CSV table of C-alpha atoms in Angstrom, one decimal:
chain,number,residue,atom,x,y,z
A,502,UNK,CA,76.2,95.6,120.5
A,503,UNK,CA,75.8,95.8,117.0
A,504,UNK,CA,74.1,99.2,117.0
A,505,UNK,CA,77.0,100.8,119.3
A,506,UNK,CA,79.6,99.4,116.6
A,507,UNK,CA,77.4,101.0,114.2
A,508,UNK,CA,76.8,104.6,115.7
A,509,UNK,CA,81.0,104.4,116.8
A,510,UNK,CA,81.5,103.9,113.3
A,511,UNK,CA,79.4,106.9,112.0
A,512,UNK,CA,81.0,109.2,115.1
A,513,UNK,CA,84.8,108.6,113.9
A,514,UNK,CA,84.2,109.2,110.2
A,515,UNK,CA,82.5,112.2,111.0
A,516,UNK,CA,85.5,113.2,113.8
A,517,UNK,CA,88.3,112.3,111.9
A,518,UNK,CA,87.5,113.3,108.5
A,519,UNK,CA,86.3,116.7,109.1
A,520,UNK,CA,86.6,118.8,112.7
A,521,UNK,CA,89.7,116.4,113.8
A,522,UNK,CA,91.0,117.2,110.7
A,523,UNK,CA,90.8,120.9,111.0
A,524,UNK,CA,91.4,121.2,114.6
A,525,UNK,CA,94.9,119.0,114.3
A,526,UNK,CA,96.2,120.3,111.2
A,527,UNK,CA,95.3,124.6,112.3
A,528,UNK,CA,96.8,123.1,115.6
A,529,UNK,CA,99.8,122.1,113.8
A,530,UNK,CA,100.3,124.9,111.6
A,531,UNK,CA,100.0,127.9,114.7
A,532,UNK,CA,102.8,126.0,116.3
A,533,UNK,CA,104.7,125.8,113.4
A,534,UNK,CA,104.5,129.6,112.9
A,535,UNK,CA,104.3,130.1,116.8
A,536,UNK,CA,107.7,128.6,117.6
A,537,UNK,CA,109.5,130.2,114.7
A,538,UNK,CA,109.5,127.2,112.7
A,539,UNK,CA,111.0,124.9,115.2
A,540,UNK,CA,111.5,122.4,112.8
A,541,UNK,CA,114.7,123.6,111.3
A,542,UNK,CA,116.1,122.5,114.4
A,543,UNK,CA,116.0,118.8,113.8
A,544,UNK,CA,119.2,118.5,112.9
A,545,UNK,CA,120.3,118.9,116.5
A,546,UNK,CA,117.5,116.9,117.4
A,547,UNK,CA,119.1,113.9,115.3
A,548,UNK,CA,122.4,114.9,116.7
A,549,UNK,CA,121.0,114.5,120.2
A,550,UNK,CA,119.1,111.5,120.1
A,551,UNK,CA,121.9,109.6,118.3
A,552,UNK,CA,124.7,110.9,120.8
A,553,UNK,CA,126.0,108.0,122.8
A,554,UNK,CA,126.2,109.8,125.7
A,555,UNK,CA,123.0,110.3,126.2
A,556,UNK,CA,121.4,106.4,126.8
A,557,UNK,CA,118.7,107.4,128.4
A,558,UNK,CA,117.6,110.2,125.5
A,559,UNK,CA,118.3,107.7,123.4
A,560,UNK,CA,115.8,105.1,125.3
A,561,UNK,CA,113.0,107.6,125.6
A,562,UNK,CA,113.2,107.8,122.1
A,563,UNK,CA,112.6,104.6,121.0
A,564,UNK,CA,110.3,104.0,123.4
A,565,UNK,CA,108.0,106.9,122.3
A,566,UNK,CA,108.8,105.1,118.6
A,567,UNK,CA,107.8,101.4,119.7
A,568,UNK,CA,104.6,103.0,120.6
A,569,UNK,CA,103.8,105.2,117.9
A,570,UNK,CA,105.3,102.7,115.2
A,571,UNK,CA,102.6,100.2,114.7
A,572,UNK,CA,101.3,98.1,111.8
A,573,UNK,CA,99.0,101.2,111.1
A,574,UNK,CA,102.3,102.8,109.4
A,575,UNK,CA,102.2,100.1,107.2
A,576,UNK,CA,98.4,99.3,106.3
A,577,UNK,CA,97.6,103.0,107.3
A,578,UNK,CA,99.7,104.0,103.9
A,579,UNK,CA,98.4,101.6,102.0
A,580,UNK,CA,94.6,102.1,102.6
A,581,UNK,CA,95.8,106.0,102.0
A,582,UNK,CA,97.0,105.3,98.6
A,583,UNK,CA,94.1,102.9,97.4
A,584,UNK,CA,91.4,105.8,98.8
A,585,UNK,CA,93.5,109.2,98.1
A,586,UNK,CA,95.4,108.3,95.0
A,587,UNK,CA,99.1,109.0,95.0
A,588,UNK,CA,99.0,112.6,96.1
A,589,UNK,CA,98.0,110.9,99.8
A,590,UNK,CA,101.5,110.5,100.1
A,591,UNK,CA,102.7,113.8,99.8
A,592,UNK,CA,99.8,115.4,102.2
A,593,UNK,CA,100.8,112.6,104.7
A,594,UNK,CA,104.3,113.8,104.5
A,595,UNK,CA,103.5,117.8,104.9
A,596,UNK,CA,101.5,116.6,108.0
A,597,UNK,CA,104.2,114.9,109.4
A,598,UNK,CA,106.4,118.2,108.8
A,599,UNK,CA,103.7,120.2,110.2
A,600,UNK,CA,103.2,117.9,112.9
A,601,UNK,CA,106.6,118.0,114.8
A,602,UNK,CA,105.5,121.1,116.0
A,603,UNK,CA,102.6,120.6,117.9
A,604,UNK,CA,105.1,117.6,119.5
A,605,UNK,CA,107.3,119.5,120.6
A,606,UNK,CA,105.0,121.7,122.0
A,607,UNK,CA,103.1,119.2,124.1
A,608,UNK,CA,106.1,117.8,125.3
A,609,UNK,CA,107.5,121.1,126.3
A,610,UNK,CA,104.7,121.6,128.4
A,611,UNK,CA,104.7,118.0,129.6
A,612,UNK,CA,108.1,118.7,131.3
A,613,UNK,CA,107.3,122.1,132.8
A,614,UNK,CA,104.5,120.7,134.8
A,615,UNK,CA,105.9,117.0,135.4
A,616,UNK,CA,106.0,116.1,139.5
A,617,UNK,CA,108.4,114.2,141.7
A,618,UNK,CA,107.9,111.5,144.0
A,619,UNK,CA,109.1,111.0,147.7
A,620,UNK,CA,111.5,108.2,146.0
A,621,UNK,CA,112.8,111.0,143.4
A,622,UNK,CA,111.0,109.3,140.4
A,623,UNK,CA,109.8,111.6,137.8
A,624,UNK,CA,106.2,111.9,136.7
A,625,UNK,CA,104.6,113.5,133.5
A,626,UNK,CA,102.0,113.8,130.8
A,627,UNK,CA,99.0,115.7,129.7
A,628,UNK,CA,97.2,114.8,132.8
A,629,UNK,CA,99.9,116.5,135.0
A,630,UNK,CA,99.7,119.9,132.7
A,631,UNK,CA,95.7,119.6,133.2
A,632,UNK,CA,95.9,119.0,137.1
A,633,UNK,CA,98.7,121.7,137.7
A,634,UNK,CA,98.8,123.8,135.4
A,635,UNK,CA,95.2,124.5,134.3
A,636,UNK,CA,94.3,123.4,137.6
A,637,UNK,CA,92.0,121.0,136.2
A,638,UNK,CA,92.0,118.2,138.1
A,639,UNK,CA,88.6,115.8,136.9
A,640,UNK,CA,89.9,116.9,133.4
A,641,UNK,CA,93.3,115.4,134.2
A,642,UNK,CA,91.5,112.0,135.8
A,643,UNK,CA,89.8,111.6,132.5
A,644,UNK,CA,92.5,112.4,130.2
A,645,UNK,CA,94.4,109.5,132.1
A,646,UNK,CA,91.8,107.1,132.1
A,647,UNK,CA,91.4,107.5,128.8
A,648,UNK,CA,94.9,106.9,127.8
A,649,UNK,CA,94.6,103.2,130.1
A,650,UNK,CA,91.7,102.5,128.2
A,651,UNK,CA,93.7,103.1,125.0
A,652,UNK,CA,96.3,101.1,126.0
A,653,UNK,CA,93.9,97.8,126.3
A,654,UNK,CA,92.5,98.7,122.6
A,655,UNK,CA,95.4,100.4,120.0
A,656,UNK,CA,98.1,99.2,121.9
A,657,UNK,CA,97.2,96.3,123.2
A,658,UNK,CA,94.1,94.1,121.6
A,659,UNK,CA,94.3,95.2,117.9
A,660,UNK,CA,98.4,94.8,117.3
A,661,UNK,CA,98.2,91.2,118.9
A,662,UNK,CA,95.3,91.0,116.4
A,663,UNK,CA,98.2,92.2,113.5
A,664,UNK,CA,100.3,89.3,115.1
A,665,UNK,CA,97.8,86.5,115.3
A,666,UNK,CA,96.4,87.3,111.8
A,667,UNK,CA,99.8,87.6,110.4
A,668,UNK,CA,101.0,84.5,111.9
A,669,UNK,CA,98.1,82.5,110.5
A,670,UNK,CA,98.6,83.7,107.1
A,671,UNK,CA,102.5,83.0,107.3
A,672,UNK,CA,102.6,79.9,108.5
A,673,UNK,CA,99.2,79.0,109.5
A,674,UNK,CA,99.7,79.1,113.5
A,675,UNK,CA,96.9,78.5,115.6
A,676,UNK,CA,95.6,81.9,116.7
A,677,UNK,CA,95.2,80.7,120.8
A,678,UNK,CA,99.0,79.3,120.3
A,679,UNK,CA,100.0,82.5,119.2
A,680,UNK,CA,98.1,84.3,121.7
A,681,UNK,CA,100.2,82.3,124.4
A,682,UNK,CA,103.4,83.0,122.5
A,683,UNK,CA,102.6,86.7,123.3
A,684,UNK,CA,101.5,86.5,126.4
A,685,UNK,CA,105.0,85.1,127.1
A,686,UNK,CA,106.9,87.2,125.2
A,687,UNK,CA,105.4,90.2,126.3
A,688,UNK,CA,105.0,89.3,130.2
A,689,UNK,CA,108.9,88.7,130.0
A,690,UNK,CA,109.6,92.3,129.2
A,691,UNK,CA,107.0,94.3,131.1
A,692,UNK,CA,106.7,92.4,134.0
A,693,UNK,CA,110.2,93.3,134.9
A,694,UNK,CA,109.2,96.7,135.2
A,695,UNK,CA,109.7,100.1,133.5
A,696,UNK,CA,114.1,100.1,133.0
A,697,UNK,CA,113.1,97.0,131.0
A,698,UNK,CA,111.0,97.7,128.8
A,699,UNK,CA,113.0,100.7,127.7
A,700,UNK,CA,115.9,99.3,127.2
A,701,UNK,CA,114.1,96.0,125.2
A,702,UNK,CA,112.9,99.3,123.0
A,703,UNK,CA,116.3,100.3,122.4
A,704,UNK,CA,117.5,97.4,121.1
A,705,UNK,CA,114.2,96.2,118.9
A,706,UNK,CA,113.7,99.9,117.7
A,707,UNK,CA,116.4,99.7,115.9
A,708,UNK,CA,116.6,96.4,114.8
A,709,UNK,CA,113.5,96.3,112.8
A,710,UNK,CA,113.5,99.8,111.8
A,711,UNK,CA,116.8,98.3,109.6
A,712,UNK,CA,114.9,95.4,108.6
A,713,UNK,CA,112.2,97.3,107.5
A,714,UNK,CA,113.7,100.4,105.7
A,715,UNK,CA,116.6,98.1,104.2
A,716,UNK,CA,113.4,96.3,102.4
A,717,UNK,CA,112.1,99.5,101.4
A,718,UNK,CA,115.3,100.5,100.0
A,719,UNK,CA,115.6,97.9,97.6
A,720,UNK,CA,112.7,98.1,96.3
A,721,UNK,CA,113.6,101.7,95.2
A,722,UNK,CA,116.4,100.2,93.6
A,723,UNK,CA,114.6,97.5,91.8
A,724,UNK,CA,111.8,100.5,90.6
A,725,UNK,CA,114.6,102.8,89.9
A,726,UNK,CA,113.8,103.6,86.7
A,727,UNK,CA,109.7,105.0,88.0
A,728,UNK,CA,111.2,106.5,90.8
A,729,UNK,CA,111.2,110.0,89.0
A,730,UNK,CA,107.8,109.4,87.6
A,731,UNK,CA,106.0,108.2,91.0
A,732,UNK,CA,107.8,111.6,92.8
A,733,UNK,CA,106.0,113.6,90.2
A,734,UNK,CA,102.7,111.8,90.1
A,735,UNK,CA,102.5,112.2,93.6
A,736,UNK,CA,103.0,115.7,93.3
A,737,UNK,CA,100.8,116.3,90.9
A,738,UNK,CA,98.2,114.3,92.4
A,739,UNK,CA,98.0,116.1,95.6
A,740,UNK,CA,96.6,119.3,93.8
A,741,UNK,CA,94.9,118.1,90.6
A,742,UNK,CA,92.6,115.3,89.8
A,743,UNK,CA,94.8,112.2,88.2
A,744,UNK,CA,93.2,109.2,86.5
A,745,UNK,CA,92.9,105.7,88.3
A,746,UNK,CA,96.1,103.6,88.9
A,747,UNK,CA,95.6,100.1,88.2
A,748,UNK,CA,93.1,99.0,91.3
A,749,UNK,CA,93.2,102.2,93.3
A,750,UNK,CA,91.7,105.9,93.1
A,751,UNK,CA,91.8,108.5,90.9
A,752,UNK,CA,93.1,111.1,93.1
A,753,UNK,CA,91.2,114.8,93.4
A,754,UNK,CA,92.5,117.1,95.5
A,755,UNK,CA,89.8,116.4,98.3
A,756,UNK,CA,90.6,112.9,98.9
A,757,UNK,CA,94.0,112.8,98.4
A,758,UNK,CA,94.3,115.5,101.3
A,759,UNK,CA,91.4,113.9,103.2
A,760,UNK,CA,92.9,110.5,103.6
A,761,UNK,CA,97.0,111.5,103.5
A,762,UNK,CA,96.4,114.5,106.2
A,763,UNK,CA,94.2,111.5,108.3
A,764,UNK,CA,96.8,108.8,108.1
A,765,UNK,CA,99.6,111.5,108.9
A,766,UNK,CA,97.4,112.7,112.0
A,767,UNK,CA,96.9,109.6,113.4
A,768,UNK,CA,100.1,107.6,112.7
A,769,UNK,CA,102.1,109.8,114.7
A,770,UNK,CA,100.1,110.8,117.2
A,771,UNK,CA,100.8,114.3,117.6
A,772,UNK,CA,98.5,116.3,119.2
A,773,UNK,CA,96.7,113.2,121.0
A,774,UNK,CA,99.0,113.9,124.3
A,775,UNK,CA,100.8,110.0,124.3
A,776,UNK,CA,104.3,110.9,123.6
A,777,UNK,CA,105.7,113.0,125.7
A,778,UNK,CA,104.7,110.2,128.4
A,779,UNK,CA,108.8,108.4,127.0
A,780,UNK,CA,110.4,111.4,127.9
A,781,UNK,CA,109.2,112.9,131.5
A,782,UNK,CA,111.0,110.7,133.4
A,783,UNK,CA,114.3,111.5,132.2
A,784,UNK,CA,116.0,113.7,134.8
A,785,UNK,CA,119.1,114.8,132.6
A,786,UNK,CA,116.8,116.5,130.1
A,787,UNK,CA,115.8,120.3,129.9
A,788,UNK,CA,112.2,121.0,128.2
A,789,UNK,CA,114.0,122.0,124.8
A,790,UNK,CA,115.8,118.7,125.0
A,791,UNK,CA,112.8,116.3,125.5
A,792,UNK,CA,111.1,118.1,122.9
A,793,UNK,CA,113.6,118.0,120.1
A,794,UNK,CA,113.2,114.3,120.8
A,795,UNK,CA,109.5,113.6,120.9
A,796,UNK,CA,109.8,116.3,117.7
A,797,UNK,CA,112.5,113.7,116.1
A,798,UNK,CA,110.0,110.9,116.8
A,799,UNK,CA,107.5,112.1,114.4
A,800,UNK,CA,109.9,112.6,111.9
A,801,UNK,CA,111.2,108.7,111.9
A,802,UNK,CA,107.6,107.8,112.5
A,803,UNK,CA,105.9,110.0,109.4
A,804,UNK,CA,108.3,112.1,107.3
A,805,UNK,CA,110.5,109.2,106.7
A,806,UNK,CA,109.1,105.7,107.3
A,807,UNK,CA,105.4,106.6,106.3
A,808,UNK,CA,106.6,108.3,103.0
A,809,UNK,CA,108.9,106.3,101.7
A,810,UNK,CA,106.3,103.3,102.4
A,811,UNK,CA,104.5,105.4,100.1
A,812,UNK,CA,106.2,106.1,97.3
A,813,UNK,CA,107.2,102.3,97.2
A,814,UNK,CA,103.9,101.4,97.0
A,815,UNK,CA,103.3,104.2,94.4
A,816,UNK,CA,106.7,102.9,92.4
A,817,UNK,CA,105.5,99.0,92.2
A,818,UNK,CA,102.1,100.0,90.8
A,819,UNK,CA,103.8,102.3,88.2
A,820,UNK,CA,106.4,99.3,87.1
A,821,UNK,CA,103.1,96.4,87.6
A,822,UNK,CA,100.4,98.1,87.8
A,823,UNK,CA,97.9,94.4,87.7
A,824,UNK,CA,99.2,93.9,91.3
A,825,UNK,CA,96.7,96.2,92.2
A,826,UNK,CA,93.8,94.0,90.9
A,827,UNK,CA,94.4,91.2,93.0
A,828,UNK,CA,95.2,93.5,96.0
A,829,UNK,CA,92.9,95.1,99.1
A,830,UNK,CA,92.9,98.5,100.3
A,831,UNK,CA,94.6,97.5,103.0
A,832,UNK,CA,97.7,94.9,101.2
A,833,UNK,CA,98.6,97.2,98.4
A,834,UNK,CA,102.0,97.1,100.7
A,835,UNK,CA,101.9,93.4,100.3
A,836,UNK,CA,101.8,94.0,96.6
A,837,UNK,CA,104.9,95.9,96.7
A,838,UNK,CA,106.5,93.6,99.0
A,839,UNK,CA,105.7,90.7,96.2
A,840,UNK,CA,108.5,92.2,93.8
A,841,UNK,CA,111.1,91.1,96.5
A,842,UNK,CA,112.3,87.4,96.8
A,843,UNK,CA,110.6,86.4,100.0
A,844,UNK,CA,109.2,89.9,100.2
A,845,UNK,CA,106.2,88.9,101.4
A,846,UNK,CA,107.6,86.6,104.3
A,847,UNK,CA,110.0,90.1,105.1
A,848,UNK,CA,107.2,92.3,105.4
A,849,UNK,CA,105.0,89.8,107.5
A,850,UNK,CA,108.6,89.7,109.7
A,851,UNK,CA,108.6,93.4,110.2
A,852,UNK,CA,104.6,93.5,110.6
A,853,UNK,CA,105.1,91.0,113.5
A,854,UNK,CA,108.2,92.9,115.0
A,855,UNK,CA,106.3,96.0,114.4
A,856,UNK,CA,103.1,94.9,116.4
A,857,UNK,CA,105.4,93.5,119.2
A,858,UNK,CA,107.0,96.8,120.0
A,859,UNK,CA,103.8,98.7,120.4
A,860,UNK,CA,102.6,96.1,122.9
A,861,UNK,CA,105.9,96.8,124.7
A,862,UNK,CA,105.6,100.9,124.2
A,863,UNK,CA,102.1,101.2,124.8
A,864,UNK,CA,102.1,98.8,128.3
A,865,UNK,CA,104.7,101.8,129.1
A,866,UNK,CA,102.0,104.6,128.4
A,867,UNK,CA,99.5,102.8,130.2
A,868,UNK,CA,101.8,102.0,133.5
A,869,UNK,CA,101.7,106.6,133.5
A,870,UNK,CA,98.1,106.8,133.3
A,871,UNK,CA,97.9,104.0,136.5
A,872,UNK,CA,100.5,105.4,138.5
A,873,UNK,CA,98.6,108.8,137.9
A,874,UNK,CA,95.3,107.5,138.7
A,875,UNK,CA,96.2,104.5,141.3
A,876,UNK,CA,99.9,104.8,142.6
A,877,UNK,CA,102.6,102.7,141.5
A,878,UNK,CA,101.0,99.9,143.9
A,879,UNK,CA,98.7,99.0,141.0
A,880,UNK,CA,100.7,98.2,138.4
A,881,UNK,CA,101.3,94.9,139.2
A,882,UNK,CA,97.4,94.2,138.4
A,883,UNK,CA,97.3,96.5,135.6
A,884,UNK,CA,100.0,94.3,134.0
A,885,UNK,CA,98.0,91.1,134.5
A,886,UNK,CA,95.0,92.6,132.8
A,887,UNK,CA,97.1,94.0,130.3
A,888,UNK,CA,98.3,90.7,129.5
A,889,UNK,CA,95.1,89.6,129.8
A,890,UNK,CA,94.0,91.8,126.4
A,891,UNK,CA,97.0,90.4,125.0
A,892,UNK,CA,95.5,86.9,124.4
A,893,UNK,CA,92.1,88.0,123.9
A,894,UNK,CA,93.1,89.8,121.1
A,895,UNK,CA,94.9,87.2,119.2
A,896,UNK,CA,91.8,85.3,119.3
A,897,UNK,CA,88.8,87.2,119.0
A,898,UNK,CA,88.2,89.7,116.0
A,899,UNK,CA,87.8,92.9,117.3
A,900,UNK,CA,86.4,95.3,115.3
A,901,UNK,CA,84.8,97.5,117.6
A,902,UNK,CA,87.7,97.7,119.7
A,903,UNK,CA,89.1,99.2,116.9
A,904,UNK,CA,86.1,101.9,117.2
A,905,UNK,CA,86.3,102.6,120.6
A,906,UNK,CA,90.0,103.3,120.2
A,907,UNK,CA,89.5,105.5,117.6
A,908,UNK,CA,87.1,107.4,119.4
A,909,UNK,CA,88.7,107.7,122.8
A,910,UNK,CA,92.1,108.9,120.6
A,911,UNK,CA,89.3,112.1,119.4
A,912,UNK,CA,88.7,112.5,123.0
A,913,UNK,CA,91.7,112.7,124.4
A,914,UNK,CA,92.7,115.7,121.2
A,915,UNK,CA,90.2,117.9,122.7
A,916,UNK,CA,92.0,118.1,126.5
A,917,UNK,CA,95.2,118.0,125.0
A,918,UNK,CA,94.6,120.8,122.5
A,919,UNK,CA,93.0,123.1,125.0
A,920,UNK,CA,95.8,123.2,127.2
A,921,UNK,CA,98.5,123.4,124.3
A,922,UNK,CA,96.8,126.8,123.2
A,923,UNK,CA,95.9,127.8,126.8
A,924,UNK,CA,99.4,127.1,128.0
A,925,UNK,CA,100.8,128.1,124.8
A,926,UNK,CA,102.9,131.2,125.9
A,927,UNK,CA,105.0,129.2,128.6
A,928,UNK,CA,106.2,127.3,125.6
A,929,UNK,CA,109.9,128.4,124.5
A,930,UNK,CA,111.1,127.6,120.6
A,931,UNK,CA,114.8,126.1,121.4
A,932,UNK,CA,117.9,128.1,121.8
A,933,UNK,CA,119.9,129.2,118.7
């Protein structure tokens, strides 16, 4: 076991920190220029996804955001920072930029070649486009079974891992008692099937994106005065070397776009093929619609919440920089979070609330890949052994989970790729 943890390890730091890399961010940037810079049209977007007559938009939103906002947004940053220096913000931010094309792309695509039931339910995803429209149909199986495999690791076994871990830290709960606690909490949603979990999304979405963002807000306020300073170091930083800061890197320009174009990449998920899979069912949306929306979801997910987690971070170092001394890699957003009265017990809140939602997104994501592969019959089971990973991974540690994750996500790029550029000319930039 030990030497398949070790040679997972090796594969995804040779994946994601070179061909991944490239492949994603070229992906990224031909859509960009493909689609005539369909990113200036994210005001409408916003416009759209906020209308109240549009519920259902509204849902698929925030259930593509429960999913896709995880704890990685949080520790992801932080682990960015420590290894890339302060310039890892800013490349993490152009990514994100960058990135709303190739999501709007895939989802585009996702609704051409989505299929209806005899009960007039909707169907979509990568694995449809691979079946239908490449007329690939083993490519399709495996592109859905990898996505229920994912399910059981990133968004299943390694946020109840966040939840467990964070609960014994806050309060020092038991890590079986909090695996039953989520068991519970999570059964109560997704067992009652598909309309509820989307609409639990649209009210805890929300809710803790508040929570969270209100936090990160006033910690701008209290740094106000090295707000101007931390925007320029990370600028700086992201194309010239920069000396150490406090605990963490120097930053060159290799690393700093190394790690912040990684922890863009994977944080919102574009180009992996999962998002689209909150917006094919909707029946009142055309293609340009449903991909203004999963395009809006990386912007929440990356350009906003993953930056300004950043240039917090960067901020609280600049006004303390000892913090960083007595701080991981992985906590230098705890460190920030220490400047606030009860910050710590905030950001633990929204770490838990954070977790919870992506076991409640990705059980969605998972439910398409079984319906694909099995019929709808099998969800019932499905959602037993989902909430069977649920406990195991609030008590076991599961580092190679973790690695297997990672590693299916870079398999499931290379199918989903391959049809955005072999597909590509069916795609349509939206309608001025």
């Amino acid at each position: 076991m030990s030497l398949l943890y070790d040679y997972l390890c090796a594969a995804n730091r040779f994946l994601w920190n070179g061909p991944l890399l490239i492949l994603l961010l070229g992906t990224h940037l031909f859509f960009t220029l493909r689609l005539r810079l369909v990113q200036r049209h994210l005001p409408a977007a916003l416009r759209f996804s906020g209308n109240g007559e549009k519920k259902q938009s509204f849902r698929s939103l925030t259930t593509a955001l429960a999913a896709t906002l995880g704890t990685g947004n949080i520790v992801g940053v932080s682990s960015a920072v420590a290894l890339g220096g302060p310039g890892a913000v800013f490349w993490c931010w152009v990514t994100g930029i960058l990135g709303m094309a190739t999501a709007y792309a895939e989802c585009y695509l996702c609704m051409l070649h989505r299929k209806k039931n005899n009960d007039g339910t909707l169907h979509g995803g990568m694995m449809y486009v691979l079946e239908h429209g490449l007329k690939r149909k083993n490519a399709g199986r495996l592109f859905a079974f990898l996505l229920l495999i994912a399910s059981f690791g990133i968004g299943c076994s390694t946020q109840a891992g966040t939840v467990s871990e964070t609960l014994s830290d806050i309060a020092g709960i038991s890590p079986v008692f909090t695996g039953i606690l989520l068991v519970v909490f999570v059964g109560y949603v997704i067992l009652h099937g598909s309309d509820a979990i989307r609409g639990f999304c649209s009210r805890l979405v929300p809710a803790m994106a508040v929570l969270y963002l209100a936090s990160c807000l006033l910690l701008l306020i209290l740094n106000h005065a090295y707000l101007l300073p931390s925007l320029r170091l990370i600028l700086s930083s992201a194309f010239t070397p920069t000396a150490a800061l406090g605990g963490i890197a120097g930053g060159s320009f290799l690393f700093s776009a190394r790690y912040g174009i990684a922890r863009g990449l994977f944080t919102n998920e574009a180009g992996i093929g999962t998002s689209p899979l909150a917006f094919t069912d909707n029946k009142k949306s055309s293609p340009e619609q449903a991909a203004l929306l999963s395009m809006s979801a990386v912007f929440w997910d990356t350009v906003i919440l993953c930056a300004l987690t950043g240039i917090v971070i960067v901020s609280s170092l600049l006004r303390t920089p000892d913090l960083a001394t007595t701080y991981t890699a992985t906590t230098l957003t705890s460190a920030a979070f220490s400047l606030l009265p009860c910050g710590e017990l905030v950001l633990g809140i929204s770490l838990i609330a954070f977790a919870y939602a992506t076991l409640i997104g990705w059980s969605y994501f998972g439910a398409r890949a079984v319906i694909y592969l099995f019929g709808t019959s099998a969800l019932p089971t499905y959602r037993l052994c989902y909430l069977g990973m649920v406990f195991l991974g609030s008590v076991l540690s599961l580092p190679l989970i973790w690695e297997i994750t990672d590693f299916i996500n870079a398999c499931m790029v290379l199918p989903n790729v391959f049809a955005l550029f072999s597909l590509g000319r069916d795609i349509r930039p939206p309608k001025n």
